[in-house]
Amino acid sequence: MSSLIDPDSSTPKYMQLANFIKQQIDSEVWLPRQMIPSERQLESQYSVSRPTIRQAIDYLERLGYLYREHGRGTFVSPRKLQKGMQELTSFSEDLQQRGLQPGQIIRSIAWVTPSENIARRLEIPAGTQVMQIDRIRLGDESPIGLQTSFVALAPGEEITQADLEKSGSLYRILEDKFNQIPTEADETLETTLATVEEAVLLHIKPDAPLLLNERLTYNQYRRPIEFVKILYRWDRYRYVTRLARKSS
Amino acid sequence: MSSLIDPDSSTPKYMQLANFIKQQIDSEVWLPRQMIPSERQLESQYSVSRPTIRQAIDYLERLGYLYREHGRGTFVSPRKLQKGMQELTSFSEDLQQRGLQPGQIIRSIAWVTPSENIARRLEIPAGTQVMQIDRIRLGDESPIGLQTSFVALAPGEEITQADLEKSGSLYRILEDKFNQIPTEADETLETTLATVEEAVLLHIKPDAPLLLNERLTYNQYRRPIEFVKILYRWDRYRYVTRLARKSS
DNA sequence: TTAGCATACTGGTTAATACCAGTTCTATTA
DNA sequence: TAATAGAACTGGTATTAACCAGTATGCTAA
């Protein structure tokens, strides 16, 4: 047995421990509803202090892998609760998780002056130009949704068609090229009806219902970087999320 | 200055400190993007140890009130980011937050044997009875949605029409009467079309689009307690949520 | 004047220790 | 036999003490 924890590693001990526990759960060595070793037991087994262990458990509890019961122990969350935790994902990541092959048709990329409404949401001065990207999103090569993104970039920065075709994911471009890491987003979902143009692009009848998803995405400094509207075909898309009750 | 922190209080110190900070933010004494006192400053000002302070800040960071930047400081999140954090709320709470007067028409309360699908989701043996509650949900006295709840109760427990009429909120009944605290939920959202019956109840035309919200709610022990379907009028309801990017 | 480095701030990680507060079970007592 | 007190577990809160790792700034040397 002994030290899976390397004290000289650049990854913190609590994260090493968390990864170990996560692995025990993912590989089903520790089963759902089963109690994991108590904090004192872990302390002596892995020679790390209790605060460090609590930090690891805190982390996994937030991710939904574990739950605690005061006086009883710490337990593995049932399988269903382990996925998700309302993650912010790009369209490409989203579809891959659903087992569909993501694809896209880029209809246009252009600098535009956004509406006053969108400029306010992006917290940029009226008149500032942003990049508008219109895409048809595909799942297994047939249309799932229409996506219009408005991206607020710093002067001199630009997204090209080549960028998008290469990576497929706007989020990856923002991270790799501009060091803008999407960390949080506000989303709204509502139902609407397809216009004639939308119906043609999505291969559906006009007036068919659509799921309209609007999202304002923030970077690591809590600055808005992208406002996006996605219109989903009602018969091909279902939105999934997880909610948690506010504590205290 | 001195002690806003009462060491003899039954509420933990870190929570007292968190409440104080929250209040400074809510009352706009500390403004968005403004740096709050450093952890060492708070330590000496309020005579609590740094780990305790970090616990308070951790808590408020999770709730979206604060964000940290390594080497720079801890800052107040911009206003917009402070609301929400995908809270699990009952319909009544939800509507109140939107500034509408919640109301309901109880159509039926009855013991039923749920479909196999629903029984599986509620993790109860096939054939076990659950309470089905059908309601029309009102906002400012006009119909917003149709709600059908399936509640898994222990033997002997029952929800009556009087219970519902008195509190209005199923969640409050579950908490107060049965000590079942809703803590987490998985939700799906999709678009569908109104049947004739649904159209009549909601005062809309048949084939009008509807937003279908399904939710499986878990109690404090991660056991499913309620499966609910809500059909919302497309012109009167919009779903709002917040997403966070998975860390690490 | 400017490049670069030291310094003094930030938050991040880890340890050792203590006691409080629920839960469970056992051994004692009525 | 049954109720009860208490021991022995669980996680929850709090303190003290270091040191590491980013960031900003001002001083120094080129």
Coordinates of C-alpha atoms (C1' of nucleotides) in Angstrom, one line a residue:
Chain A
M1 CA 0.0 0.0 0.0
S2 CA 1.3 3.4 1.1
S3 CA 2.0 6.6 -0.6
L4 CA 0.0 7.4 -3.7
I5 CA 0.7 10.9 -2.5
D6 CA 3.9 12.5 -3.8
P7 CA 4.8 15.4 -1.6
D8 CA 7.1 16.8 -4.2
S9 CA 4.6 16.9 -7.0
S10 CA 3.5 20.2 -8.4
T11 CA -0.1 19.2 -8.1
P12 CA -1.3 19.8 -4.5
K13 CA -1.7 16.9 -2.1
Y14 CA -5.4 17.5 -1.7
M15 CA -5.9 17.3 -5.4
Q16 CA -3.8 14.1 -5.6
L17 CA -6.0 12.7 -2.9
A18 CA -9.2 13.9 -4.7
N19 CA -8.1 12.3 -7.9
F20 CA -7.4 9.0 -6.1
I21 CA -10.8 9.0 -4.5
K22 CA -12.5 9.9 -7.8
Q23 CA -10.7 7.0 -9.4
Q24 CA -11.9 4.6 -6.7
I25 CA -15.4 5.7 -7.5
D26 CA -15.1 5.7 -11.2
S27 CA -13.5 2.2 -11.2
E28 CA -16.3 1.1 -8.9
V29 CA -13.9 0.0 -6.1
W30 CA -16.0 2.2 -3.9
L31 CA -19.7 1.7 -4.7
P32 CA -22.6 4.2 -4.5
R33 CA -24.1 4.7 -1.0
Q34 CA -21.0 3.0 0.4
M35 CA -19.1 4.8 3.2
I36 CA -15.6 5.8 2.3
P37 CA -12.9 5.6 5.0
S38 CA -13.4 8.2 7.7
E39 CA -11.3 11.3 7.7
R40 CA -9.1 9.9 10.6
Q41 CA -8.5 6.7 8.8
L42 CA -7.5 8.5 5.6
E43 CA -5.2 10.7 7.7
S44 CA -3.2 7.7 9.0
Q45 CA -3.3 5.7 5.8
Y46 CA -2.0 8.3 3.5
S47 CA 0.0 10.4 5.9
V48 CA -1.7 13.7 5.2
S49 CA -3.2 15.9 7.7
R50 CA -7.0 16.1 8.3
P51 CA -7.4 19.6 6.9
T52 CA -5.9 18.5 3.7
I53 CA -8.2 15.5 3.6
R54 CA -11.2 17.7 4.3
Q55 CA -10.1 19.9 1.4
A56 CA -10.1 17.0 -1.0
I57 CA -13.5 15.8 0.3
D58 CA -14.9 19.3 0.1
Y59 CA -13.9 19.5 -3.5
L60 CA -15.5 16.2 -4.5
E61 CA -18.6 17.0 -2.5
R62 CA -19.0 20.1 -4.6
L63 CA -18.6 18.1 -7.8
G64 CA -21.3 15.7 -6.6
Y65 CA -19.1 12.7 -6.1
L66 CA -19.5 12.5 -2.3
Y67 CA -22.0 13.5 0.3
R68 CA -21.5 13.8 4.0
E69 CA -23.8 13.0 7.0
H70 CA -22.7 14.5 10.3
G71 CA -22.0 11.8 12.8
R72 CA -22.4 9.0 10.3
G73 CA -19.7 9.3 7.6
T74 CA -19.0 10.3 4.1
F75 CA -20.6 8.3 1.3
V76 CA -20.3 7.8 -2.5
S77 CA -23.1 9.6 -4.4
P78 CA -25.3 7.3 -6.5
R79 CA -24.2 7.2 -10.1
K80 CA -26.8 9.5 -11.5
L81 CA -25.7 12.3 -9.3
Q82 CA -22.1 12.2 -10.4
K83 CA -22.5 13.5 -13.9
G84 CA -23.0 17.1 -14.7
M85 CA -23.2 19.6 -11.9
Q86 CA -24.4 22.1 -14.5
E87 CA -21.2 22.4 -16.4
L88 CA -20.6 25.1 -18.8
T89 CA -19.8 23.3 -22.1
S90 CA -19.4 24.3 -25.6
F91 CA -21.8 23.0 -28.2
S92 CA -19.2 20.5 -29.5
E93 CA -18.5 19.1 -26.0
D94 CA -22.2 19.0 -25.3
L95 CA -22.9 16.9 -28.4
Q96 CA -20.0 14.6 -27.8
Q97 CA -21.4 13.8 -24.4
R98 CA -24.6 12.8 -26.0
G99 CA -22.9 10.5 -28.3
L100 CA -23.4 12.5 -31.5
Q101 CA -20.8 13.5 -33.9
P102 CA -20.6 17.3 -33.8
G103 CA -20.4 19.3 -37.0
Q104 CA -21.0 22.7 -38.3
I105 CA -21.6 24.8 -41.4
I106 CA -20.1 28.3 -41.1
R107 CA -22.5 30.7 -42.7
S108 CA -20.7 33.9 -42.0
I109 CA -18.0 35.6 -39.9
A110 CA -18.0 39.3 -39.8
W111 CA -17.3 42.4 -37.8
V112 CA -20.6 44.1 -36.9
T113 CA -21.9 46.9 -34.7
P114 CA -24.2 45.0 -32.3
S115 CA -27.6 46.2 -31.2
E116 CA -27.7 48.5 -28.1
N117 CA -29.1 45.6 -26.2
I118 CA -26.3 43.2 -27.0
A119 CA -23.7 45.9 -26.4
R120 CA -25.0 46.5 -23.0
R121 CA -25.0 42.9 -22.1
L122 CA -21.4 42.5 -23.3
E123 CA -20.6 45.7 -21.3
I124 CA -18.9 47.4 -24.2
P125 CA -19.4 51.1 -25.4
A126 CA -22.2 51.6 -27.9
G127 CA -20.7 51.5 -31.4
T128 CA -17.9 49.1 -30.6
Q129 CA -17.6 46.4 -33.1
V130 CA -17.8 42.7 -32.3
M131 CA -17.4 39.5 -34.3
Q132 CA -20.7 37.9 -35.4
I133 CA -20.5 34.2 -36.2
D134 CA -23.4 32.5 -37.8
R135 CA -23.3 28.7 -37.9
I136 CA -25.6 25.8 -38.5
R137 CA -24.9 23.1 -36.0
L138 CA -25.0 19.5 -37.0
G139 CA -25.4 16.3 -35.1
D140 CA -24.4 13.2 -37.0
E141 CA -24.4 15.4 -40.1
S142 CA -27.9 16.6 -40.0
P143 CA -29.1 20.0 -38.6
I144 CA -29.8 20.4 -34.9
G145 CA -29.6 24.1 -34.4
L146 CA -28.8 27.6 -35.6
Q147 CA -26.2 29.5 -33.6
T148 CA -25.4 33.2 -33.7
S149 CA -22.5 34.3 -31.6
F150 CA -21.4 37.8 -30.7
V151 CA -17.8 37.8 -29.4
A152 CA -16.2 40.9 -27.8
L153 CA -12.5 40.9 -28.7
A154 CA -9.6 43.2 -27.8
P155 CA -8.3 45.5 -30.5
G156 CA -6.2 43.6 -33.0
E157 CA -7.7 40.2 -32.2
E158 CA -9.7 38.4 -34.8
I159 CA -11.2 35.0 -35.3
T160 CA -10.9 33.6 -38.8
Q161 CA -12.8 30.9 -40.7
A162 CA -9.6 28.9 -40.6
D163 CA -9.5 29.0 -36.8
L164 CA -13.1 27.7 -36.6
E165 CA -12.7 25.0 -39.2
K166 CA -9.6 23.7 -37.5
S167 CA -10.8 23.5 -33.9
G168 CA -14.6 23.4 -34.4
S169 CA -15.0 25.0 -31.0
L170 CA -15.2 28.7 -30.3
Y171 CA -14.3 28.1 -26.7
R172 CA -11.1 26.4 -27.6
I173 CA -10.1 29.3 -29.8
L174 CA -10.9 31.8 -27.0
E175 CA -8.7 29.8 -24.7
D176 CA -5.8 28.9 -26.9
K177 CA -5.5 32.1 -29.0
F178 CA -6.7 34.8 -26.7
N179 CA -6.3 33.3 -23.2
Q180 CA -9.9 34.0 -22.5
I181 CA -11.2 31.1 -20.4
P182 CA -15.0 30.8 -20.3
T183 CA -15.8 30.1 -16.6
E184 CA -19.4 31.1 -16.0
A185 CA -22.5 31.8 -18.0
D186 CA -26.1 33.0 -17.6
E187 CA -28.6 31.1 -19.7
T188 CA -32.2 31.5 -20.6
L189 CA -34.4 29.0 -22.3
E190 CA -37.7 29.6 -24.0
T191 CA -39.9 28.4 -26.8
T192 CA -40.4 30.2 -30.0
L193 CA -41.6 29.5 -33.6
A194 CA -39.5 29.1 -36.7
T195 CA -39.4 31.8 -39.3
V196 CA -39.4 30.8 -42.9
E197 CA -35.7 31.3 -43.2
E198 CA -34.9 29.3 -40.1
A199 CA -37.2 26.6 -41.2
V200 CA -35.3 26.2 -44.5
L201 CA -31.9 26.1 -42.8
L202 CA -33.1 23.5 -40.3
H203 CA -35.1 21.4 -42.8
I204 CA -38.3 21.8 -40.9
K205 CA -41.7 23.4 -41.5
P206 CA -42.3 27.1 -40.9
D207 CA -44.0 27.7 -37.6
A208 CA -42.5 24.5 -36.1
P209 CA -41.6 25.1 -32.4
L210 CA -38.0 25.8 -31.5
L211 CA -36.1 25.9 -28.2
L212 CA -34.3 29.2 -28.0
N213 CA -31.2 29.2 -25.8
E214 CA -29.5 32.5 -25.0
R215 CA -26.3 32.6 -23.2
L216 CA -24.0 35.3 -21.8
T217 CA -20.5 33.8 -21.2
Y218 CA -18.0 35.3 -18.7
N219 CA -14.2 34.9 -18.8
Q220 CA -12.0 34.1 -15.8
Y221 CA -12.1 37.8 -14.7
R222 CA -15.9 37.9 -14.8
R223 CA -16.0 40.0 -17.9
P224 CA -18.6 39.1 -20.5
I225 CA -16.9 37.8 -23.7
E226 CA -19.7 36.2 -25.7
F227 CA -23.4 36.5 -26.2
V228 CA -24.9 33.6 -28.1
K229 CA -28.3 32.6 -29.4
I230 CA -29.0 29.0 -30.3
L231 CA -32.3 27.9 -31.9
Y232 CA -32.7 24.1 -31.5
R233 CA -35.0 21.8 -33.4
W234 CA -37.6 20.7 -30.9
D235 CA -37.4 17.1 -32.1
R236 CA -33.7 16.7 -31.8
Y237 CA -32.6 18.5 -28.7
R238 CA -33.3 18.4 -25.0
Y239 CA -31.6 20.6 -22.4
V240 CA -30.3 18.9 -19.3
T241 CA -29.2 20.5 -16.1
R242 CA -28.7 20.0 -12.4
L243 CA -29.9 22.2 -9.6
A244 CA -28.8 22.4 -6.0
R245 CA -30.6 23.9 -3.1
K246 CA -29.0 27.0 -1.6
S247 CA -27.4 25.9 1.7
S248 CA -28.2 27.7 4.9
Chain B
M1 CA -14.6 48.8 15.7
S2 CA -14.5 45.3 17.1
S3 CA -16.6 42.3 17.4
L4 CA -19.4 41.7 15.1
I5 CA -18.5 38.1 15.7
D6 CA -20.0 36.6 18.8
P7 CA -17.9 33.5 19.8
D8 CA -20.7 32.1 21.9
S9 CA -23.3 32.2 19.2
S10 CA -24.8 29.0 17.9
T11 CA -24.1 30.0 14.4
P12 CA -20.5 29.3 13.5
K13 CA -18.0 32.1 13.3
Y14 CA -17.3 31.6 9.6
M15 CA -21.0 31.9 8.9
Q16 CA -21.3 35.1 10.9
L17 CA -18.4 36.5 9.0
A18 CA -19.9 35.4 5.7
N19 CA -23.2 37.1 6.6
F20 CA -21.4 40.3 7.5
I21 CA -19.5 40.3 4.1
K22 CA -22.7 39.5 2.2
Q23 CA -24.4 42.4 4.0
Q24 CA -21.6 44.8 3.1
I25 CA -22.1 43.8 -0.6
D26 CA -25.9 43.8 -0.5
S27 CA -25.9 47.3 1.1
E28 CA -23.3 48.4 -1.5
V29 CA -20.8 49.4 1.1
W30 CA -18.4 47.2 -0.8
L31 CA -18.9 47.7 -4.5
P32 CA -18.6 45.3 -7.5
R33 CA -15.0 44.8 -8.7
Q34 CA -13.8 46.4 -5.5
M35 CA -11.2 44.5 -3.5
I36 CA -12.3 43.4 -0.1
P37 CA -9.8 43.6 2.8
S38 CA -7.1 40.9 2.5
E39 CA -7.4 37.8 4.6
R40 CA -4.7 39.0 6.9
Q41 CA -6.5 42.3 7.4
L42 CA -9.7 40.6 8.2
E43 CA -7.8 38.3 10.6
S44 CA -6.6 41.1 12.8
Q45 CA -9.8 43.2 12.4
Y46 CA -12.2 40.6 13.5
S47 CA -9.9 38.4 15.7
V48 CA -10.7 35.2 13.8
S49 CA -8.1 32.9 12.4
R50 CA -7.2 32.9 8.7
P51 CA -8.6 29.4 8.0
T52 CA -11.9 30.5 9.4
I53 CA -11.8 33.6 7.2
R54 CA -11.0 31.5 4.2
Q55 CA -13.9 29.2 5.0
A56 CA -16.2 32.2 4.9
I57 CA -14.7 33.5 1.6
D58 CA -14.9 30.0 0.1
Y59 CA -18.6 29.9 1.0
L60 CA -19.3 33.2 -0.6
E61 CA -17.2 32.4 -3.6
R62 CA -19.3 29.3 -4.3
L63 CA -22.5 31.4 -4.0
G64 CA -21.0 33.8 -6.6
Y65 CA -20.6 36.8 -4.3
L66 CA -16.8 37.0 -4.5
Y67 CA -14.0 35.9 -6.7
R68 CA -10.4 35.5 -6.0
E69 CA -7.3 36.3 -8.0
H70 CA -4.1 34.7 -6.8
G71 CA -1.6 37.4 -5.9
R72 CA -4.0 40.3 -6.3
G73 CA -6.8 40.0 -3.9
T74 CA -10.4 39.0 -3.4
F75 CA -13.1 41.0 -5.2
V76 CA -16.8 41.6 -5.1
S77 CA -18.5 40.0 -8.1
P78 CA -20.4 42.3 -10.4
R79 CA -24.1 42.5 -9.5
K80 CA -25.4 40.3 -12.2
L81 CA -23.4 37.4 -11.1
Q82 CA -24.7 37.4 -7.6
K83 CA -28.2 36.2 -8.3
G84 CA -29.1 32.7 -8.9
M85 CA -26.3 30.1 -8.8
Q86 CA -28.7 27.6 -10.2
E87 CA -30.8 27.3 -7.1
L88 CA -33.3 24.7 -6.7
T89 CA -36.6 26.5 -6.1
S90 CA -40.2 25.6 -5.9
F91 CA -42.6 27.1 -8.4
S92 CA -43.9 29.5 -5.8
E93 CA -40.5 30.8 -4.9
D94 CA -39.6 31.0 -8.6
L95 CA -42.6 33.2 -9.4
Q96 CA -42.1 35.4 -6.4
Q97 CA -38.5 36.1 -7.5
R98 CA -40.0 37.2 -10.9
G99 CA -42.3 39.6 -9.2
L100 CA -45.5 37.7 -10.0
Q101 CA -48.1 36.6 -7.5
P102 CA -48.1 32.8 -7.4
G103 CA -51.4 31.0 -7.4
Q104 CA -52.7 27.6 -8.1
I105 CA -55.8 25.6 -8.9
I106 CA -55.6 22.1 -7.5
R107 CA -57.2 19.7 -10.0
S108 CA -56.7 16.5 -8.2
I109 CA -54.7 14.7 -5.4
A110 CA -54.8 10.9 -5.5
W111 CA -52.8 7.8 -4.8
V112 CA -51.9 6.2 -8.1
T113 CA -49.6 3.4 -9.4
P114 CA -47.1 5.2 -11.5
S115 CA -45.8 4.0 -14.8
E116 CA -42.8 1.7 -14.8
N117 CA -40.7 4.5 -16.1
I118 CA -41.6 6.9 -13.3
A119 CA -41.3 4.2 -10.6
R120 CA -37.7 3.5 -11.9
R121 CA -36.8 7.1 -11.7
L122 CA -38.2 7.4 -8.2
E123 CA -36.3 4.2 -7.3
I124 CA -39.3 2.4 -5.8
P125 CA -40.5 -1.1 -6.5
A126 CA -43.0 -1.5 -9.3
G127 CA -46.5 -1.4 -8.1
T128 CA -45.8 0.9 -5.1
Q129 CA -48.3 3.7 -4.9
V130 CA -47.3 7.4 -5.0
M131 CA -49.3 10.6 -4.7
Q132 CA -50.1 12.3 -7.9
I133 CA -50.9 16.0 -7.7
D134 CA -52.3 17.9 -10.7
R135 CA -52.3 21.6 -10.5
I136 CA -52.7 24.6 -12.8
R137 CA -50.1 27.2 -11.9
L138 CA -51.1 30.9 -12.0
G139 CA -49.1 34.0 -12.2
D140 CA -51.0 37.1 -11.2
E141 CA -54.1 35.0 -11.4
S142 CA -53.8 33.9 -15.0
P143 CA -52.5 30.4 -16.1
I144 CA -48.8 30.0 -16.7
G145 CA -48.3 26.3 -16.5
L146 CA -49.7 22.8 -15.9
Q147 CA -47.9 20.8 -13.2
T148 CA -48.1 17.1 -12.5
S149 CA -46.2 15.9 -9.5
F150 CA -45.5 12.3 -8.4
V151 CA -44.4 12.2 -4.8
A152 CA -42.8 9.1 -3.1
L153 CA -43.9 9.0 0.5
A154 CA -43.3 6.6 3.4
P155 CA -46.1 4.3 4.5
G156 CA -48.7 6.3 6.5
E157 CA -47.7 9.7 5.1
E158 CA -50.1 11.6 3.1
I159 CA -50.5 15.1 1.5
T160 CA -54.0 16.5 1.7
Q161 CA -55.7 19.3 -0.2
A162 CA -55.8 21.3 3.0
D163 CA -52.0 21.1 3.3
L164 CA -51.5 22.4 -0.2
E165 CA -54.1 25.1 0.1
K166 CA -52.5 26.3 3.3
S167 CA -48.9 26.5 2.3
G168 CA -49.2 26.6 -1.5
S169 CA -45.8 25.0 -1.8
L170 CA -45.2 21.3 -2.0
Y171 CA -41.6 21.8 -0.9
R172 CA -42.6 23.5 2.3
I173 CA -44.9 20.6 3.1
L174 CA -42.2 18.0 2.4
E175 CA -39.9 20.0 4.7
D176 CA -42.3 20.8 7.5
K177 CA -44.5 17.7 7.6
F178 CA -42.1 14.9 6.6
N179 CA -38.7 16.4 7.2
Q180 CA -37.7 15.7 3.5
I181 CA -35.5 18.5 2.4
P182 CA -35.2 18.9 -1.4
T183 CA -31.5 19.5 -2.0
E184 CA -30.7 18.6 -5.6
A185 CA -32.6 18.0 -8.8
D186 CA -32.0 16.9 -12.3
E187 CA -33.9 18.8 -14.9
T188 CA -34.6 18.6 -18.6
L189 CA -36.2 21.1 -20.8
E190 CA -37.7 20.6 -24.2
T191 CA -40.3 22.0 -26.5
T192 CA -43.6 20.3 -27.2
L193 CA -47.1 21.1 -28.6
A194 CA -50.2 21.6 -26.6
T195 CA -52.9 18.9 -26.7
V196 CA -56.5 19.9 -26.9
E197 CA -57.0 19.4 -23.2
E198 CA -53.9 21.3 -22.2
A199 CA -54.8 24.1 -24.5
V200 CA -58.2 24.5 -22.8
L201 CA -56.7 24.5 -19.3
L202 CA -54.1 27.1 -20.3
H203 CA -56.4 29.2 -22.3
I204 CA -54.3 28.9 -25.5
K205 CA -54.8 27.4 -28.9
P206 CA -54.2 23.7 -29.6
D207 CA -50.8 23.1 -31.2
A208 CA -49.4 26.1 -29.5
P209 CA -45.8 25.4 -28.4
L210 CA -45.1 24.7 -24.8
L211 CA -41.9 24.5 -22.7
L212 CA -41.8 21.1 -21.0
N213 CA -39.8 21.0 -17.8
E214 CA -39.2 17.6 -16.2
R215 CA -37.6 17.4 -12.8
L216 CA -36.4 14.6 -10.5
T217 CA -35.9 16.0 -7.0
Y218 CA -33.6 14.4 -4.4
N219 CA -33.8 14.8 -0.6
Q220 CA -31.0 15.4 1.8
Y221 CA -30.0 11.7 1.7
R222 CA -29.8 11.7 -2.1
R223 CA -33.0 9.7 -2.4
P224 CA -35.5 10.7 -5.1
I225 CA -38.7 12.0 -3.6
E226 CA -40.5 13.8 -6.4
F227 CA -40.8 13.5 -10.2
V228 CA -42.6 16.5 -11.7
K229 CA -43.6 17.6 -15.2
I230 CA -44.5 21.2 -15.8
L231 CA -45.8 22.5 -19.1
Y232 CA -45.3 26.2 -19.5
R233 CA -47.0 28.6 -21.8
W234 CA -44.4 29.7 -24.3
D235 CA -45.5 33.4 -24.1
R236 CA -45.4 33.6 -20.3
Y237 CA -42.4 31.7 -19.1
R238 CA -38.7 31.8 -19.6
Y239 CA -36.2 29.5 -17.9
V240 CA -33.1 31.1 -16.3
T241 CA -30.0 29.3 -15.1
R242 CA -26.4 29.8 -14.4
L243 CA -23.6 27.5 -15.5
A244 CA -20.0 27.2 -14.2
R245 CA -17.1 25.7 -15.9
K246 CA -15.8 22.6 -14.3
S247 CA -12.6 23.5 -12.4
S248 CA -9.3 21.6 -12.8
Chain C
dT1 C1' 15.9 56.5 -19.4
dT2 C1' 15.0 51.8 -19.0
dA3 C1' 15.5 46.9 -17.9
dG4 C1' 15.5 44.0 -14.3
dC5 C1' 15.5 42.5 -9.7
dA6 C1' 14.3 42.7 -4.8
dT7 C1' 10.6 43.3 -1.8
dA8 C1' 6.3 43.4 0.1
dC9 C1' 2.0 42.6 -0.8
dT10 C1' -1.8 39.2 -2.4
dG11 C1' -4.1 34.3 -2.1
dG12 C1' -2.8 28.8 -2.0
dT13 C1' -1.2 24.7 0.5
dT14 C1' -0.1 21.9 4.5
dA15 C1' 0.5 20.6 9.2
dA16 C1' -0.5 19.7 14.1
dT17 C1' -4.0 20.2 17.5
dA18 C1' -8.1 20.8 20.1
dC19 C1' -12.7 20.7 21.1
dC20 C1' -17.8 20.6 19.7
dA21 C1' -21.9 18.1 17.8
dG22 C1' -24.4 14.5 15.9
dT23 C1' -25.0 9.0 15.6
dT24 C1' -24.6 4.3 16.9
dC25 C1' -24.1 0.7 19.9
dT26 C1' -23.1 -1.4 24.1
dA27 C1' -23.1 -2.2 28.8
dT28 C1' -25.2 -1.0 32.8
dT29 C1' -29.2 -0.2 35.6
dA30 C1' -34.0 -0.1 37.0
Chain D
dT1 C1' -36.6 -7.3 29.7
dA2 C1' -36.5 -2.6 28.6
dA3 C1' -34.9 1.9 29.3
dT4 C1' -30.9 4.7 29.8
dA5 C1' -26.3 6.4 30.3
dG6 C1' -22.1 6.7 28.2
dA7 C1' -18.3 5.3 25.3
dA8 C1' -16.6 5.4 20.8
dC9 C1' -17.2 6.4 16.7
dT10 C1' -18.5 10.0 12.8
dG11 C1' -18.0 14.9 10.6
dG12 C1' -18.0 20.3 12.0
dT13 C1' -15.5 24.3 13.7
dA14 C1' -11.5 26.8 15.2
dT15 C1' -6.7 28.1 16.3
dT16 C1' -1.7 28.5 15.5
dA17 C1' 2.1 28.3 12.5
dA18 C1' 4.8 27.9 8.3
dC19 C1' 6.0 28.1 3.8
dC20 C1' 4.8 28.3 -1.4
dA21 C1' 3.3 31.0 -5.5
dG22 C1' 1.6 34.6 -8.1
dT23 C1' 1.4 40.1 -8.6
dA24 C1' 2.6 44.9 -8.3
dT25 C1' 5.8 48.4 -7.4
dG26 C1' 9.7 50.9 -6.6
dC27 C1' 14.6 51.1 -6.4
dT28 C1' 18.9 50.1 -8.5
dA29 C1' 22.2 49.4 -11.9
dA30 C1' 23.2 49.4 -16.8

